[in-house]
């Protein structure tokens, strides 16, 4: 069976041709999956990258220019950038975990993100849960977005439609209050 012309399928998809897009997906997804698995070393996250890549391709197929790149190159670039973004978020999260944020993750109900080799004593969890109830919802929410979801201050500011200075203040004051409460 001849390999489908991905450039043509992508151009047809840009005009809303769902059948062409289905063919494009069937032809391109295995290659994108292989790249994502190789980069991420995680099958489930790689599946998410394939999905995100194909959604992006459907939404921006009109921007594809076969004079500038082949469809395979264009789709691979989308997948690669999305995988790199995920790797950066993963690295930020790991960096935060290395700086002692295990307790915050546990209190926020994200036990699955914590290595078994670094257990948090139950009294620490109880104390932090109490301390989280003493800070404002804005502070707790920003701390969760930063330390659990791995968002940058800029991303949090965009999501909450607040200034970056406000977000930084909420996180800094919230962490300071948590530290004071835990040390009491």
PDB file of C-alpha atoms in Angstrom:
ATOM      1  CA  UNK A   1       0.000   0.000   0.000  1.00  0.00           C
ATOM      2  CA  UNK A   2       1.367   3.410  -0.963  1.00  0.00           C
ATOM      3  CA  UNK A   3       2.087   5.893   1.778  1.00  0.00           C
ATOM      4  CA  UNK A   4      -0.486   8.720   1.809  1.00  0.00           C
ATOM      5  CA  UNK A   5       0.529  12.214   0.745  1.00  0.00           C
ATOM      6  CA  UNK A   6       0.584  13.948   4.136  1.00  0.00           C
ATOM      7  CA  UNK A   7       0.968  17.377   2.564  1.00  0.00           C
ATOM      8  CA  UNK A   8      -2.247  16.894   0.608  1.00  0.00           C
ATOM      9  CA  UNK A   9      -4.078  15.453   3.623  1.00  0.00           C
ATOM     10  CA  UNK A  10      -3.016  18.406   5.742  1.00  0.00           C
ATOM     11  CA  UNK A  11      -4.152  20.868   3.097  1.00  0.00           C
ATOM     12  CA  UNK A  12      -7.535  19.118   2.858  1.00  0.00           C
ATOM     13  CA  UNK A  13      -7.776  19.161   6.649  1.00  0.00           C
ATOM     14  CA  UNK A  14      -7.263  22.916   6.606  1.00  0.00           C
ATOM     15  CA  UNK A  15     -10.521  23.133   4.644  1.00  0.00           C
ATOM     16  CA  UNK A  16     -12.361  21.096   7.277  1.00  0.00           C
ATOM     17  CA  UNK A  17     -12.152  17.705   5.573  1.00  0.00           C
ATOM     18  CA  UNK A  18     -12.577  15.342   8.533  1.00  0.00           C
ATOM     19  CA  UNK A  19     -11.955  12.247   6.454  1.00  0.00           C
ATOM     20  CA  UNK A  20      -8.602  13.606   5.274  1.00  0.00           C
ATOM     21  CA  UNK A  21      -7.734  14.490   8.846  1.00  0.00           C
ATOM     22  CA  UNK A  22      -8.566  10.944   9.985  1.00  0.00           C
ATOM     23  CA  UNK A  23      -6.199   9.603   7.313  1.00  0.00           C
ATOM     24  CA  UNK A  24      -3.571  12.132   8.351  1.00  0.00           C
ATOM     25  CA  UNK A  25      -3.955  11.058  11.974  1.00  0.00           C
ATOM     26  CA  UNK A  26      -3.675   7.363  11.118  1.00  0.00           C
ATOM     27  CA  UNK A  27      -0.562   7.963   9.016  1.00  0.00           C
ATOM     28  CA  UNK A  28       1.243  10.458  11.279  1.00  0.00           C
ATOM     29  CA  UNK A  29       0.305   9.406  14.822  1.00  0.00           C
ATOM     30  CA  UNK A  30       2.616   6.355  15.029  1.00  0.00           C
ATOM     31  CA  UNK A  31       5.647   8.442  14.026  1.00  0.00           C
ATOM     32  CA  UNK A  32       4.716  11.210  16.477  1.00  0.00           C
ATOM     33  CA  UNK A  33       4.159   8.612  19.195  1.00  0.00           C
ATOM     34  CA  UNK A  34       7.616   7.126  18.621  1.00  0.00           C
ATOM     35  CA  UNK A  35       9.250  10.544  18.900  1.00  0.00           C
ATOM     36  CA  UNK A  36       7.283  11.448  22.028  1.00  0.00           C
ATOM     37  CA  UNK A  37       8.024   8.130  23.758  1.00  0.00           C
ATOM     38  CA  UNK A  38      11.706   8.488  22.930  1.00  0.00           C
ATOM     39  CA  UNK A  39      11.788  12.023  24.362  1.00  0.00           C
ATOM     40  CA  UNK A  40       9.556  11.558  27.407  1.00  0.00           C
ATOM     41  CA  UNK A  41      10.187   7.915  28.319  1.00  0.00           C
ATOM     42  CA  UNK A  42       6.529   7.754  29.371  1.00  0.00           C
ATOM     43  CA  UNK A  43       3.854   6.115  27.227  1.00  0.00           C
ATOM     44  CA  UNK A  44       0.865   7.957  28.755  1.00  0.00           C
ATOM     45  CA  UNK A  45       2.462  11.372  28.421  1.00  0.00           C
ATOM     46  CA  UNK A  46       3.495  10.498  24.867  1.00  0.00           C
ATOM     47  CA  UNK A  47      -0.139   9.690  24.051  1.00  0.00           C
ATOM     48  CA  UNK A  48      -1.091  13.126  25.379  1.00  0.00           C
ATOM     49  CA  UNK A  49       1.532  14.720  23.134  1.00  0.00           C
ATOM     50  CA  UNK A  50       0.131  12.892  20.092  1.00  0.00           C
ATOM     51  CA  UNK A  51      -3.357  14.134  20.961  1.00  0.00           C
ATOM     52  CA  UNK A  52      -2.179  17.712  21.554  1.00  0.00           C
ATOM     53  CA  UNK A  53      -0.155  17.670  18.331  1.00  0.00           C
ATOM     54  CA  UNK A  54      -3.044  16.476  16.232  1.00  0.00           C
ATOM     55  CA  UNK A  55      -5.463  18.955  17.810  1.00  0.00           C
ATOM     56  CA  UNK A  56      -2.970  21.727  17.091  1.00  0.00           C
ATOM     57  CA  UNK A  57      -2.624  20.442  13.523  1.00  0.00           C
ATOM     58  CA  UNK A  58      -6.387  20.479  13.022  1.00  0.00           C
ATOM     59  CA  UNK A  59      -6.715  23.962  14.508  1.00  0.00           C
ATOM     60  CA  UNK A  60      -3.818  25.478  12.585  1.00  0.00           C
ATOM     61  CA  UNK A  61      -3.708  23.385   9.402  1.00  0.00           C
ATOM     62  CA  UNK A  62      -4.375  26.556   7.407  1.00  0.00           C
ATOM     63  CA  UNK A  63      -0.983  27.865   8.509  1.00  0.00           C
ATOM     64  CA  UNK A  64       0.829  24.893   6.975  1.00  0.00           C
ATOM     65  CA  UNK A  65       2.861  25.888   3.917  1.00  0.00           C
ATOM     66  CA  UNK A  66       4.214  22.961   1.861  1.00  0.00           C
ATOM     67  CA  UNK A  67       6.706  25.379   0.274  1.00  0.00           C
ATOM     68  CA  UNK A  68       8.396  25.874   3.663  1.00  0.00           C
ATOM     69  CA  UNK A  69       8.289  22.344   5.105  1.00  0.00           C
ATOM     70  CA  UNK A  70       6.917  18.870   4.601  1.00  0.00           C
ATOM     71  CA  UNK A  71       3.868  17.876   6.646  1.00  0.00           C
ATOM     72  CA  UNK A  72       5.933  15.305   8.525  1.00  0.00           C
ATOM     73  CA  UNK A  73       8.465  17.963   9.532  1.00  0.00           C
ATOM     74  CA  UNK A  74       5.728  20.395  10.514  1.00  0.00           C
ATOM     75  CA  UNK A  75       3.881  17.823  12.662  1.00  0.00           C
ATOM     76  CA  UNK A  76       7.120  16.568  14.207  1.00  0.00           C
ATOM     77  CA  UNK A  77       8.063  20.124  15.172  1.00  0.00           C
ATOM     78  CA  UNK A  78       4.734  20.638  16.919  1.00  0.00           C
ATOM     79  CA  UNK A  79       5.167  17.365  18.825  1.00  0.00           C
ATOM     80  CA  UNK A  80       8.777  18.104  19.712  1.00  0.00           C
ATOM     81  CA  UNK A  81       7.996  21.565  21.111  1.00  0.00           C
ATOM     82  CA  UNK A  82       5.112  20.207  23.166  1.00  0.00           C
ATOM     83  CA  UNK A  83       7.282  17.400  24.533  1.00  0.00           C
ATOM     84  CA  UNK A  84      10.042  19.880  25.385  1.00  0.00           C
ATOM     85  CA  UNK A  85       7.509  22.051  27.236  1.00  0.00           C
ATOM     86  CA  UNK A  86       6.396  19.004  29.211  1.00  0.00           C
ATOM     87  CA  UNK A  87      10.009  18.096  30.009  1.00  0.00           C
ATOM     88  CA  UNK A  88      10.635  21.654  31.258  1.00  0.00           C
ATOM     89  CA  UNK A  89       7.564  21.472  33.504  1.00  0.00           C
ATOM     90  CA  UNK A  90       8.695  18.088  34.760  1.00  0.00           C
ATOM     91  CA  UNK A  91      12.172  19.491  35.513  1.00  0.00           C
ATOM     92  CA  UNK A  92      10.649  22.462  37.372  1.00  0.00           C
ATOM     93  CA  UNK A  93       8.511  20.122  39.442  1.00  0.00           C
ATOM     94  CA  UNK A  94      11.490  17.872  40.235  1.00  0.00           C
ATOM     95  CA  UNK A  95      13.552  20.907  41.174  1.00  0.00           C
ATOM     96  CA  UNK A  96      10.805  22.072  43.523  1.00  0.00           C
ATOM     97  CA  UNK A  97      10.577  18.616  45.052  1.00  0.00           C
ATOM     98  CA  UNK A  98      14.309  18.646  45.655  1.00  0.00           C
ATOM     99  CA  UNK A  99      13.954  21.922  47.546  1.00  0.00           C
ATOM    100  CA  UNK A 100      11.684  20.389  50.161  1.00  0.00           C
ATOM    101  CA  UNK A 101       8.201  20.866  48.769  1.00  0.00           C
ATOM    102  CA  UNK A 102       7.109  17.277  49.485  1.00  0.00           C
ATOM    103  CA  UNK A 103       5.002  18.439  52.408  1.00  0.00           C
ATOM    104  CA  UNK A 104       3.027  20.881  50.269  1.00  0.00           C
ATOM    105  CA  UNK A 105       2.310  18.193  47.687  1.00  0.00           C
ATOM    106  CA  UNK A 106       1.108  15.784  50.363  1.00  0.00           C
ATOM    107  CA  UNK A 107      -1.177  18.376  51.958  1.00  0.00           C
ATOM    108  CA  UNK A 108      -2.600  19.283  48.554  1.00  0.00           C
ATOM    109  CA  UNK A 109      -3.512  15.616  48.051  1.00  0.00           C
ATOM    110  CA  UNK A 110      -0.846  14.701  45.525  1.00  0.00           C
ATOM    111  CA  UNK A 111       0.717  11.737  47.312  1.00  0.00           C
ATOM    112  CA  UNK A 112       1.389   9.947  44.027  1.00  0.00           C
ATOM    113  CA  UNK A 113       4.015  12.557  43.112  1.00  0.00           C
ATOM    114  CA  UNK A 114       6.133  11.841  46.167  1.00  0.00           C
ATOM    115  CA  UNK A 115       8.832   9.181  46.208  1.00  0.00           C
ATOM    116  CA  UNK A 116       8.311   6.451  48.764  1.00  0.00           C
ATOM    117  CA  UNK A 117      11.917   6.946  49.821  1.00  0.00           C
ATOM    118  CA  UNK A 118      11.104  10.343  51.327  1.00  0.00           C
ATOM    119  CA  UNK A 119       8.051   9.749  53.522  1.00  0.00           C
ATOM    120  CA  UNK A 120       6.484  12.719  55.262  1.00  0.00           C
ATOM    121  CA  UNK A 121       5.536  12.054  58.879  1.00  0.00           C
ATOM    122  CA  UNK A 122       1.781  12.129  59.468  1.00  0.00           C
ATOM    123  CA  UNK A 123       2.153  14.818  62.152  1.00  0.00           C
ATOM    124  CA  UNK A 124       3.823  17.076  59.552  1.00  0.00           C
ATOM    125  CA  UNK A 125       0.938  16.497  57.154  1.00  0.00           C
ATOM    126  CA  UNK A 126      -1.585  17.237  59.918  1.00  0.00           C
ATOM    127  CA  UNK A 127       0.294  20.398  60.896  1.00  0.00           C
ATOM    128  CA  UNK A 128       0.574  21.635  57.304  1.00  0.00           C
ATOM    129  CA  UNK A 129      -3.086  20.920  56.642  1.00  0.00           C
ATOM    130  CA  UNK A 130      -3.928  23.095  59.635  1.00  0.00           C
ATOM    131  CA  UNK A 131      -1.495  25.785  58.486  1.00  0.00           C
ATOM    132  CA  UNK A 132      -2.947  25.826  54.961  1.00  0.00           C
ATOM    133  CA  UNK A 133      -6.334  26.591  56.490  1.00  0.00           C
ATOM    134  CA  UNK A 134      -4.816  29.723  58.059  1.00  0.00           C
ATOM    135  CA  UNK A 135      -3.614  31.337  54.825  1.00  0.00           C
ATOM    136  CA  UNK A 136      -5.822  33.061  52.283  1.00  0.00           C
ATOM    137  CA  UNK A 137      -7.413  31.170  49.407  1.00  0.00           C
ATOM    138  CA  UNK A 138      -5.432  33.323  46.985  1.00  0.00           C
ATOM    139  CA  UNK A 139      -2.168  32.398  48.676  1.00  0.00           C
ATOM    140  CA  UNK A 140      -3.032  28.692  48.865  1.00  0.00           C
ATOM    141  CA  UNK A 141      -4.209  28.671  45.259  1.00  0.00           C
ATOM    142  CA  UNK A 142      -1.032  30.318  43.977  1.00  0.00           C
ATOM    143  CA  UNK A 143       1.136  27.953  46.014  1.00  0.00           C
ATOM    144  CA  UNK A 144      -0.737  24.998  44.532  1.00  0.00           C
ATOM    145  CA  UNK A 145      -0.412  26.325  40.986  1.00  0.00           C
ATOM    146  CA  UNK A 146       3.315  26.912  41.480  1.00  0.00           C
ATOM    147  CA  UNK A 147       4.367  23.873  43.457  1.00  0.00           C
ATOM    148  CA  UNK A 148       1.848  21.242  42.426  1.00  0.00           C
ATOM    149  CA  UNK A 149       0.959  22.211  38.862  1.00  0.00           C
ATOM    150  CA  UNK A 150       4.446  23.531  38.093  1.00  0.00           C
ATOM    151  CA  UNK A 151       3.329  26.857  36.635  1.00  0.00           C
ATOM    152  CA  UNK A 152       5.624  29.863  36.508  1.00  0.00           C
ATOM    153  CA  UNK A 153       4.627  33.125  38.178  1.00  0.00           C
ATOM    154  CA  UNK A 154       3.877  34.537  34.741  1.00  0.00           C
ATOM    155  CA  UNK A 155       1.597  31.597  33.875  1.00  0.00           C
ATOM    156  CA  UNK A 156      -0.207  31.937  37.208  1.00  0.00           C
ATOM    157  CA  UNK A 157      -0.669  35.676  36.653  1.00  0.00           C
ATOM    158  CA  UNK A 158      -2.148  35.004  33.218  1.00  0.00           C
ATOM    159  CA  UNK A 159      -4.465  32.296  34.531  1.00  0.00           C
ATOM    160  CA  UNK A 160      -5.717  34.397  37.457  1.00  0.00           C
ATOM    161  CA  UNK A 161      -5.702  37.647  35.488  1.00  0.00           C
ATOM    162  CA  UNK A 162      -3.558  39.318  38.142  1.00  0.00           C
ATOM    163  CA  UNK A 163      -0.239  41.112  37.973  1.00  0.00           C
ATOM    164  CA  UNK A 164       2.892  39.050  38.357  1.00  0.00           C
ATOM    165  CA  UNK A 165       3.815  41.172  41.383  1.00  0.00           C
ATOM    166  CA  UNK A 166       0.563  40.238  43.110  1.00  0.00           C
ATOM    167  CA  UNK A 167       1.132  36.554  42.412  1.00  0.00           C
ATOM    168  CA  UNK A 168       4.708  36.697  43.726  1.00  0.00           C
ATOM    169  CA  UNK A 169       3.499  38.475  46.867  1.00  0.00           C
ATOM    170  CA  UNK A 170       0.772  35.896  47.488  1.00  0.00           C
ATOM    171  CA  UNK A 171       3.224  33.027  47.119  1.00  0.00           C
ATOM    172  CA  UNK A 172       5.944  34.682  49.211  1.00  0.00           C
ATOM    173  CA  UNK A 173       3.547  35.708  52.010  1.00  0.00           C
ATOM    174  CA  UNK A 174       1.751  32.358  51.926  1.00  0.00           C
ATOM    175  CA  UNK A 175       5.005  30.415  52.206  1.00  0.00           C
ATOM    176  CA  UNK A 176       6.198  32.734  54.987  1.00  0.00           C
ATOM    177  CA  UNK A 177       2.964  32.196  56.942  1.00  0.00           C
ATOM    178  CA  UNK A 178       3.187  28.432  56.384  1.00  0.00           C
ATOM    179  CA  UNK A 179       6.767  28.389  57.637  1.00  0.00           C
ATOM    180  CA  UNK A 180       5.848  30.434  60.726  1.00  0.00           C
ATOM    181  CA  UNK A 181       2.844  28.222  61.452  1.00  0.00           C
ATOM    182  CA  UNK A 182       4.801  24.987  61.072  1.00  0.00           C
ATOM    183  CA  UNK A 183       7.590  26.252  63.336  1.00  0.00           C
ATOM    184  CA  UNK A 184       5.183  27.192  66.176  1.00  0.00           C
TER     185      UNK A 184
END
